[in-house]
Tab-separated table of C-alpha atoms in Angstrom:
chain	number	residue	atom	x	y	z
Q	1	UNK	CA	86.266	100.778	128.707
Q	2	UNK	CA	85.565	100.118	132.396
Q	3	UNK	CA	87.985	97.933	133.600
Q	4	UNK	CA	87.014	95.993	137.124
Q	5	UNK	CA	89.804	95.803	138.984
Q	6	UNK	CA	88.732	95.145	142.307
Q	7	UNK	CA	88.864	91.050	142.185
Q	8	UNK	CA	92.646	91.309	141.266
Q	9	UNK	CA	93.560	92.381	144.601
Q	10	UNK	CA	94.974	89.615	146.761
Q	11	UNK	CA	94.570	88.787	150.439
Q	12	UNK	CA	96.800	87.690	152.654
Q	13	UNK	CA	96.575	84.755	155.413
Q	14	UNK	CA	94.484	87.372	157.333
Q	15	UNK	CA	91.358	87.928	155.032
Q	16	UNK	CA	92.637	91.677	154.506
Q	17	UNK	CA	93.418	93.752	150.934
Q	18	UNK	CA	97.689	92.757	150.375
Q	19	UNK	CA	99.628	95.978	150.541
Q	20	UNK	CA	99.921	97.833	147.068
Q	21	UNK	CA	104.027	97.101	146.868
Q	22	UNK	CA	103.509	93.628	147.790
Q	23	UNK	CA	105.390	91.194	145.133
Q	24	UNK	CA	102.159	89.924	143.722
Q	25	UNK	CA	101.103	89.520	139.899
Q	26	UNK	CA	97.960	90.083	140.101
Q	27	UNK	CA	98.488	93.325	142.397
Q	28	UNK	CA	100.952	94.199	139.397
Q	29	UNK	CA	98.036	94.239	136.845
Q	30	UNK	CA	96.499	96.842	138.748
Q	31	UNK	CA	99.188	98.700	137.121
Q	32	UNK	CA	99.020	97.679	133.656
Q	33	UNK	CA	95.471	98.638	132.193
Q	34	UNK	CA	96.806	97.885	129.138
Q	35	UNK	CA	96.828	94.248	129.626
Q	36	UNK	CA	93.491	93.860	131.400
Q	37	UNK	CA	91.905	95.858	128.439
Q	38	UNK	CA	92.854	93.166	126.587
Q	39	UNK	CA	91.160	90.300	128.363
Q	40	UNK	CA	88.002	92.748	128.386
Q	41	UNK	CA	87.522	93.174	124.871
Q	42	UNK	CA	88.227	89.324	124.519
Q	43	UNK	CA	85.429	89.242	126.704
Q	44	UNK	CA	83.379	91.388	125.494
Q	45	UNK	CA	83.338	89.983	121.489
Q	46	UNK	CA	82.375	86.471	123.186
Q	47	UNK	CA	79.741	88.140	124.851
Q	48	UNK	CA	78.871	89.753	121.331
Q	49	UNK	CA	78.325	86.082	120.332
Q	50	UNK	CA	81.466	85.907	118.087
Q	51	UNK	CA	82.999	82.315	118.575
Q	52	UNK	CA	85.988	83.269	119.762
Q	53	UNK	CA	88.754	81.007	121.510
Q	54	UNK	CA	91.608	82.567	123.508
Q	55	UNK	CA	95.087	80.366	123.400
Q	56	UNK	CA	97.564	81.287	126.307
Q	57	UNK	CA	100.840	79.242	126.075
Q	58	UNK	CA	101.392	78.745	130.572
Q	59	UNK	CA	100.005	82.587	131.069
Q	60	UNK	CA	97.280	84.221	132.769
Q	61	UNK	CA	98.550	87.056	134.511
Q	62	UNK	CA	101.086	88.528	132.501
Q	63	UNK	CA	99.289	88.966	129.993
Q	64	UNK	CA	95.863	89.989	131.586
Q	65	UNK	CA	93.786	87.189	131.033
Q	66	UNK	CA	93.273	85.843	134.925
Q	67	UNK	CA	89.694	87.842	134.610
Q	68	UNK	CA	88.766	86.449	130.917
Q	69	UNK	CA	89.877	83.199	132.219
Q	70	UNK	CA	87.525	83.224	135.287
Q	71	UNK	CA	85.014	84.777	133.490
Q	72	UNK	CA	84.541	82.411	130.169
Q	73	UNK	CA	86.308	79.216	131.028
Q	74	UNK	CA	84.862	77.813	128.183
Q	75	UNK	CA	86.844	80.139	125.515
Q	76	UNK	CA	89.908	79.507	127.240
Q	77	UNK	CA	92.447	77.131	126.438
Q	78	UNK	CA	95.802	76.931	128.632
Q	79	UNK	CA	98.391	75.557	126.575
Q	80	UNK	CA	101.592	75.022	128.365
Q	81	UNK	CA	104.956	76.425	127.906
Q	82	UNK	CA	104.103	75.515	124.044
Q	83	UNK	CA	104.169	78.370	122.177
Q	84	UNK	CA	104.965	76.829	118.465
Q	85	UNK	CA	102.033	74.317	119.057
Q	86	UNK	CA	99.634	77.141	120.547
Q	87	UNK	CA	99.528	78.602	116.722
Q	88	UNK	CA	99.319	75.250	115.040
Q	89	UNK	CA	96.493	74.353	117.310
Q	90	UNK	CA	95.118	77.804	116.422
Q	91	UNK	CA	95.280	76.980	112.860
Q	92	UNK	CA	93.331	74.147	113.085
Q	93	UNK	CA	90.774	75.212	115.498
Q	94	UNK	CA	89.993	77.965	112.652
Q	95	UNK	CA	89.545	75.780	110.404
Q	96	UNK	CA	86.091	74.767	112.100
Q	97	UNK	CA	84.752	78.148	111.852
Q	98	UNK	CA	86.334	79.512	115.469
Q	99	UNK	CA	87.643	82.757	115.522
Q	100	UNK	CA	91.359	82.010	117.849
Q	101	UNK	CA	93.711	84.476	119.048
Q	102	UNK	CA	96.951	83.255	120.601
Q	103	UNK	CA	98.402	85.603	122.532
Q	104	UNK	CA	101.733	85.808	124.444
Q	105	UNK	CA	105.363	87.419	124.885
Q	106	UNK	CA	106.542	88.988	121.630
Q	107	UNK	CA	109.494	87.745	121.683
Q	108	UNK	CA	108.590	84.034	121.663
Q	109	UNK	CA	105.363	84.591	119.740
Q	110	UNK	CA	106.743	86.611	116.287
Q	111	UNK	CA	110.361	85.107	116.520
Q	112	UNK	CA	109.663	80.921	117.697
Q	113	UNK	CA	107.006	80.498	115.979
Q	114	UNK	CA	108.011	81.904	113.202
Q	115	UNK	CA	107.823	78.905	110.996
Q	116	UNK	CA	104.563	77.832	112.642
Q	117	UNK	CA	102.838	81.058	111.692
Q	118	UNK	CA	103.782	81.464	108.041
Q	119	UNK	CA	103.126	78.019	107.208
Q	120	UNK	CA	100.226	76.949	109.175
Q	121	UNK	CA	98.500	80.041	109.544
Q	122	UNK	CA	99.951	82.952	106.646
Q	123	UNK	CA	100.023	80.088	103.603
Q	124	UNK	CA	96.961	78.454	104.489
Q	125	UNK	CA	95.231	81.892	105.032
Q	126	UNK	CA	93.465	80.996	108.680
Q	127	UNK	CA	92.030	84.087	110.119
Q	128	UNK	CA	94.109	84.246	113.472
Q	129	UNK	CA	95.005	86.643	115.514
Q	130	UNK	CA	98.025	86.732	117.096
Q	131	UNK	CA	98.808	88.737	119.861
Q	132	UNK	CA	102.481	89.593	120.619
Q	133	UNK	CA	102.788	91.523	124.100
Q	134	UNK	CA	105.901	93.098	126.121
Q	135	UNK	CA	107.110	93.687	122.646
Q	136	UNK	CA	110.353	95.844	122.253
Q	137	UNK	CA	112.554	96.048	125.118
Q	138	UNK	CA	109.348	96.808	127.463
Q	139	UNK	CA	110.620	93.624	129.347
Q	140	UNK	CA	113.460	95.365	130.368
Q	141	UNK	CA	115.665	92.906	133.271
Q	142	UNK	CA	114.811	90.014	131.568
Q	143	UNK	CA	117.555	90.771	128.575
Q	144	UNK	CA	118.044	89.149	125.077
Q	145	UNK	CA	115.996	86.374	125.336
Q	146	UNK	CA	113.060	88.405	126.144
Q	147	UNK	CA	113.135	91.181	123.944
Q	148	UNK	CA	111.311	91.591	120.584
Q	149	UNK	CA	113.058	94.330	118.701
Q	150	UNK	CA	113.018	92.192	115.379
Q	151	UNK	CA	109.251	91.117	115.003
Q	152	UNK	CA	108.176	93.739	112.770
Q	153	UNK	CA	110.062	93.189	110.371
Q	154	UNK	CA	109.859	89.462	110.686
Q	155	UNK	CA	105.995	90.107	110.819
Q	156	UNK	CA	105.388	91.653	107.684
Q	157	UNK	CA	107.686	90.082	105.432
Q	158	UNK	CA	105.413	87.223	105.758
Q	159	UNK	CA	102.701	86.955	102.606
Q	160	UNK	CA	98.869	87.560	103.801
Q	161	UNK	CA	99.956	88.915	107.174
Q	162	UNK	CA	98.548	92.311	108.758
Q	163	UNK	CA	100.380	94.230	111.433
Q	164	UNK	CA	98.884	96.432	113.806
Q	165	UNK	CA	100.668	98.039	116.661
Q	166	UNK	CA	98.292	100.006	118.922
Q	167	UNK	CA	99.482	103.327	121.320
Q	168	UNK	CA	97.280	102.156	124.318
Q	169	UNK	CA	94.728	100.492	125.011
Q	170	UNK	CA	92.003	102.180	123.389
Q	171	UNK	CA	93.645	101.954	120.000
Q	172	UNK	CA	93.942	98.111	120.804
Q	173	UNK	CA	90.547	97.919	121.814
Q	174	UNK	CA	89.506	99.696	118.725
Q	175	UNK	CA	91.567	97.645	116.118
Q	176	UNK	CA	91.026	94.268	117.809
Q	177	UNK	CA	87.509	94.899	117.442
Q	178	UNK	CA	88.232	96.349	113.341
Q	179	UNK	CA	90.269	93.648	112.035
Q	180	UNK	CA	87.568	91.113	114.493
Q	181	UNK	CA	86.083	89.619	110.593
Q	182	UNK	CA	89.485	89.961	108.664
Q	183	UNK	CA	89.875	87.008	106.867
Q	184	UNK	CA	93.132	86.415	107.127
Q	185	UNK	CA	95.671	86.454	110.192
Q	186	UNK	CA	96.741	89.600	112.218
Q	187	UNK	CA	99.313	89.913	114.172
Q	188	UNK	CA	98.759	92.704	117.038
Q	189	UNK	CA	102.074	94.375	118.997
Q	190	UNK	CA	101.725	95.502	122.146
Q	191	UNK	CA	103.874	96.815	124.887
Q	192	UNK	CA	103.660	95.736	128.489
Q	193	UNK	CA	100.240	97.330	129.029
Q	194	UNK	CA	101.684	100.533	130.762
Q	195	UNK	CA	101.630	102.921	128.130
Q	196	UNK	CA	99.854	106.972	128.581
Q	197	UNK	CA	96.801	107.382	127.011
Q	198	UNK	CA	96.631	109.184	123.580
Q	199	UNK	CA	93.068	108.259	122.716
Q	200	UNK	CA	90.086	108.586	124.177
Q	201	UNK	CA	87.431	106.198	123.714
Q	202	UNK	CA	85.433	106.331	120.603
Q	203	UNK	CA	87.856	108.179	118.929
Q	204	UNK	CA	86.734	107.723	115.401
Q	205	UNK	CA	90.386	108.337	113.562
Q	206	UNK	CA	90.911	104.981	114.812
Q	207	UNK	CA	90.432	103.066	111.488
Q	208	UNK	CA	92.252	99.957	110.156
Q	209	UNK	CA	94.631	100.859	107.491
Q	210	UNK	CA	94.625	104.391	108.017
Q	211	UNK	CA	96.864	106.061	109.863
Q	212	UNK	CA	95.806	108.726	112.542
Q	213	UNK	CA	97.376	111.988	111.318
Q	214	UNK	CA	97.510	114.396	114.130
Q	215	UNK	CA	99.197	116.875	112.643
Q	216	UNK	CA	101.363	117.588	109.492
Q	217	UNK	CA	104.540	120.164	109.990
Q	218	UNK	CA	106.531	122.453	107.612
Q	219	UNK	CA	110.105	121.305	109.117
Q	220	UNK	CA	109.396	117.691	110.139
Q	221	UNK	CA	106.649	115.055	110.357
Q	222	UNK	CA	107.311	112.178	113.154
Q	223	UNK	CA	105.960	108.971	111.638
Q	224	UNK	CA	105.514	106.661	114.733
Q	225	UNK	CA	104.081	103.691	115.604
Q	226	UNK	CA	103.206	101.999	118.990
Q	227	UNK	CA	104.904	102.434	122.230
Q	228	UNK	CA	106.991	105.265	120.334
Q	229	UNK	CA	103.120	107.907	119.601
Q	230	UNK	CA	103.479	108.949	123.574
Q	231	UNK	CA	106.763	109.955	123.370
Q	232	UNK	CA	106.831	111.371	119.759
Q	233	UNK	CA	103.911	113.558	120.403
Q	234	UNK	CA	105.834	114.870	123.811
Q	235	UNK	CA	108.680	115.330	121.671
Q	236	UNK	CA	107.153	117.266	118.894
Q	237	UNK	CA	105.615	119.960	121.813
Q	238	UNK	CA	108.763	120.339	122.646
Q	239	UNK	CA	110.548	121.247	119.484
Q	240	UNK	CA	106.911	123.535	118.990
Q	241	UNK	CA	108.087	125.454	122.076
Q	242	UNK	CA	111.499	125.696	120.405
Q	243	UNK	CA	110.107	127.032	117.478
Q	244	UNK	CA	110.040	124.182	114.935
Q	245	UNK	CA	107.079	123.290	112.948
Q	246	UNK	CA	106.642	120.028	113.740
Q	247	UNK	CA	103.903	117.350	113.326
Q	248	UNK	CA	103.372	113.268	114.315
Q	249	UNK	CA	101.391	110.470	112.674
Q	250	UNK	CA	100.362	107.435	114.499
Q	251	UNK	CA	101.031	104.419	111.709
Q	252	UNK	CA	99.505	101.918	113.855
Q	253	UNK	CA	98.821	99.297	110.914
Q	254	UNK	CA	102.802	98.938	109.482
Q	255	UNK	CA	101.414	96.260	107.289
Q	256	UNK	CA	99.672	97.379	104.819
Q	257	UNK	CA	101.085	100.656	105.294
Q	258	UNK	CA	99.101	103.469	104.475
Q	259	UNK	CA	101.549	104.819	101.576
Q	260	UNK	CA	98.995	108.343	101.118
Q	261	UNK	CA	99.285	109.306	104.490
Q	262	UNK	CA	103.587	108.866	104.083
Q	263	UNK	CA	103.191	110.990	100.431
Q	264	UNK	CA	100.423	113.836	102.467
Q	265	UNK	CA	103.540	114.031	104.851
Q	266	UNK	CA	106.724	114.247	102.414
Q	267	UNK	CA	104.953	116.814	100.342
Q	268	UNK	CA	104.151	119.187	103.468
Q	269	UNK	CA	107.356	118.155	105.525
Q	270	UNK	CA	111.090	119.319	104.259
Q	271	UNK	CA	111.639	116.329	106.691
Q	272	UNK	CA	110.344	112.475	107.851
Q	273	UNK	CA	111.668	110.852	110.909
Q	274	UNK	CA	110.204	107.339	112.211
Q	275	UNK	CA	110.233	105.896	115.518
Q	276	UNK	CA	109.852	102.500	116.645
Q	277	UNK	CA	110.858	100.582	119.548
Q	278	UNK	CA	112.367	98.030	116.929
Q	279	UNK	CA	115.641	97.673	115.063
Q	280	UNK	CA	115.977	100.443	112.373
Q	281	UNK	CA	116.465	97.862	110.488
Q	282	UNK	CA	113.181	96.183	108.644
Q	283	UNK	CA	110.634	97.303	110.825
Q	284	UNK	CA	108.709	101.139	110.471
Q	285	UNK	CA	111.849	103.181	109.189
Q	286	UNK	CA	112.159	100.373	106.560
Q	287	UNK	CA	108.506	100.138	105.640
Q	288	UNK	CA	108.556	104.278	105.273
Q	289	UNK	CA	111.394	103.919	102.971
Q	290	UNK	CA	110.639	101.673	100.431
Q	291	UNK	CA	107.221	103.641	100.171
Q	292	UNK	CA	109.491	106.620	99.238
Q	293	UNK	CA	111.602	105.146	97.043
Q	294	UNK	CA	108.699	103.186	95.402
Q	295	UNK	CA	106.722	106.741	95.038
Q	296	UNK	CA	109.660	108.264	93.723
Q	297	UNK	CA	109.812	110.913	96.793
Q	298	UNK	CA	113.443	112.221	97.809
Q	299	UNK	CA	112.560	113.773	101.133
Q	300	UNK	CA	115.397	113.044	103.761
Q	301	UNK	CA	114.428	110.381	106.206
Q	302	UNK	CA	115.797	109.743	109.737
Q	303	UNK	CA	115.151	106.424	110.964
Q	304	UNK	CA	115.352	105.868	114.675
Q	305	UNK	CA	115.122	102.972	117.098
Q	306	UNK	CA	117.357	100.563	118.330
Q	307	UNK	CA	120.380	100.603	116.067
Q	308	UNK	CA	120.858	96.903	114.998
Q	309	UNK	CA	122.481	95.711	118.459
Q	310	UNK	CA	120.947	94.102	121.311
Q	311	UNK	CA	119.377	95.935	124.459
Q	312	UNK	CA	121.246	95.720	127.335
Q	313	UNK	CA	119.678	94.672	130.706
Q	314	UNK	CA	117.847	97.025	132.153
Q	315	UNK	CA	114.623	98.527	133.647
Q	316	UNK	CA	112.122	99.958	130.666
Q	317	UNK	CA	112.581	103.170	131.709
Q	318	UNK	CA	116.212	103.519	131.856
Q	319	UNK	CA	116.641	101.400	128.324
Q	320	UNK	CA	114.338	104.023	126.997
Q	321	UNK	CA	116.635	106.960	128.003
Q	322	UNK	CA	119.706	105.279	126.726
Q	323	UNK	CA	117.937	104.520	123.121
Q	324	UNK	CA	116.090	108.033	123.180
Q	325	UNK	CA	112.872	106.645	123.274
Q	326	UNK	CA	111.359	108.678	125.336
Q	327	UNK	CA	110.042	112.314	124.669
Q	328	UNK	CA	113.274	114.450	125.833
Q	329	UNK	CA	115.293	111.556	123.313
Q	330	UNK	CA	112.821	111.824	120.714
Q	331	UNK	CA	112.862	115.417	120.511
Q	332	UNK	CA	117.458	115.700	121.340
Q	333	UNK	CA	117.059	113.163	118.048
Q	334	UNK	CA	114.997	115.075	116.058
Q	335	UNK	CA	116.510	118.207	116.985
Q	336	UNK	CA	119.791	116.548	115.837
Q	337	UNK	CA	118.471	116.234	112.691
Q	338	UNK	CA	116.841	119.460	111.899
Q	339	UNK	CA	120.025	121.138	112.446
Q	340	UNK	CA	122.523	118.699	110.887
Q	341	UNK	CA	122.120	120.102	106.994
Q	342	UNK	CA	120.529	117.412	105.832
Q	343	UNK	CA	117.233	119.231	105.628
Q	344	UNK	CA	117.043	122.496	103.327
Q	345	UNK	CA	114.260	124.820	102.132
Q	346	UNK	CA	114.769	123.197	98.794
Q	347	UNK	CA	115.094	119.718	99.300
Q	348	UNK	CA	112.668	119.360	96.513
């Protein structure tokens, strides 16, 4: 996806470009493709002709939309700091044959409007898309209040609800574009629109429902799903290097799960370890589990993530070191677990 750029850069009194580090949103964006990937395939499926209407509860910039906004005024609808009456408003504007997505912080999105979404939208089956970004702790400074680490699970505990959660961009691009007809709501996690690459576009392993297997291993399989793919597939290089077989799957779509890839993986793999930028608790770990258990497989698990606490304050960055989140954490974790005797040549 091309993403132009150019018209986010701000001038100052003088008529001239504002310098890079200058405290400016839009200037930020510049950093976050992510994000303005996002307000180009919105603008691309109106182009398409698809009747879709973006909802934006008092954002513009943070969440990449300034260009979509400039661009089709007509498809966009700012709501106000309103988040619980953004997705009723949704609901109803379905209801004439519109195609809305609401899309704003994670945190407030999945976990305020909770009872907004499974009533108005998941029980009266309105095909809305709901897009929760700077999920996880990717808003770092901004503490508790701000961080999502509890919307998966809240997400697809709800009846006739899909959950995707993208790598980067072109996985989001990809999926948005899949799940465009589903008839019934989506909910799509992203992080803060910062992420590394791991697809390219046109990828065609990019499928909804189906996870992206890039590779299976004898010791260990890394089943990972968002923000956590980067730094899993780092991770798994490393342990390579260190002589491990090792392999990761990207479950981008935790709800439905796709149970066949989990069973390809637990028959080839003495070991499974998720990772999520989530509480262990309900979210990926959880959802890997119960397929297990409901399969009948007895393959030791290792479930990481945030371990049912709250993030401290912090930048992104440095949260991610201190949760090993990152590839060097990943890979100390999974290390951990290779040699801790849980795994053994005949676990089965």
């Amino acid at each position: 996806m091309d993403l132009n750029t150019e018209s986010l850069i701000p001038l100052g009194a003088d008529g001239r470009p504002m310098a890079e580090g200058t405290w400016h949103i839009p200037s930020m964006l510049l950093k976050s493709p992510g994000l303005l990937a996002l307000g180009e395939q919105l603008g691309a499926l109106v182009d398409e002709g698809r009747p879709v209407v973006v909802l934006t509860p008092d954002l513009s910039y943070s969440n990449g939309l300034w260009a979509f906004r400039e661009s089709h005024p007509d498809r966009y609808l700012q709501m106000g700091v309103s988040e619980q009456n953004s997705v009723s408003v949704a609901a109803g504007l379905a209801t004439t044959g519109l195609q809305p997505y609401v899309t704003g912080f994670a945190s407030f999105l999945a976990l305020l409007c909770c009872e907004q979404i499974r009533t108005d939208l998941a029980y009266t089956q309105q095909p809305v898309r709901l897009v929760g970004h700077h999920s996880g702790i990717t808003f770092g400074f901004y503490g508790t209040s701000h961080h999502a680490t509890e919307d998966i699970a809240i997400m697809r505990s709800i009846a006739n609800m899909t959950v995707v959660a993208p790598a980067d961009h072109v996985a989001m691009g990809a999926l948005m574009r899949a799940y465009a007809d589903h008839p019934l709501p989506v909910y799509f996690r992203m992080g803060r629109g910062r992420e590394p690459l791991v697809y390219q576009p046109g990828d065609e392993r990019i499928q909804p429902g189906k996870a992206v297997v890039h590779s299976l291993g004898d010791d260990l399989t890394i089943i990972a799903t968002g923000t956590s793919v980067h730094p899993s597939l780092v991770a798994a290089e490393e342990l390579r290097g260190a002589g491990y077989s090792v392999g990761v799957i990207d479950m981008h779509t935790i709800k439905p799960l796709d149970a066949a890839a989990v069973r390809a993986a637990a028959e080839r793999s003495r070991g499974l370890m998720t990772v999520e930028e989530h509480n262990v608790y309900g979210g990926l770990g959880g959802a890997v589990a119960e397929t297990l258990t409901d399969h009948g497989i007895g393959v030791p698990l290792l479930r990481h993530g945030i371990r049912d606490e709250y993030a401290p304050i912090g930048p992104p960055t440095h949260l991610y070191r201190h949760y090993r989140l990152d590839g060097p954490g990943v890979a100390e974790e999974a290390r951990a677990f290779l040699t801790s005797g849980r795994i053994t040549s005949d676990v089965r």
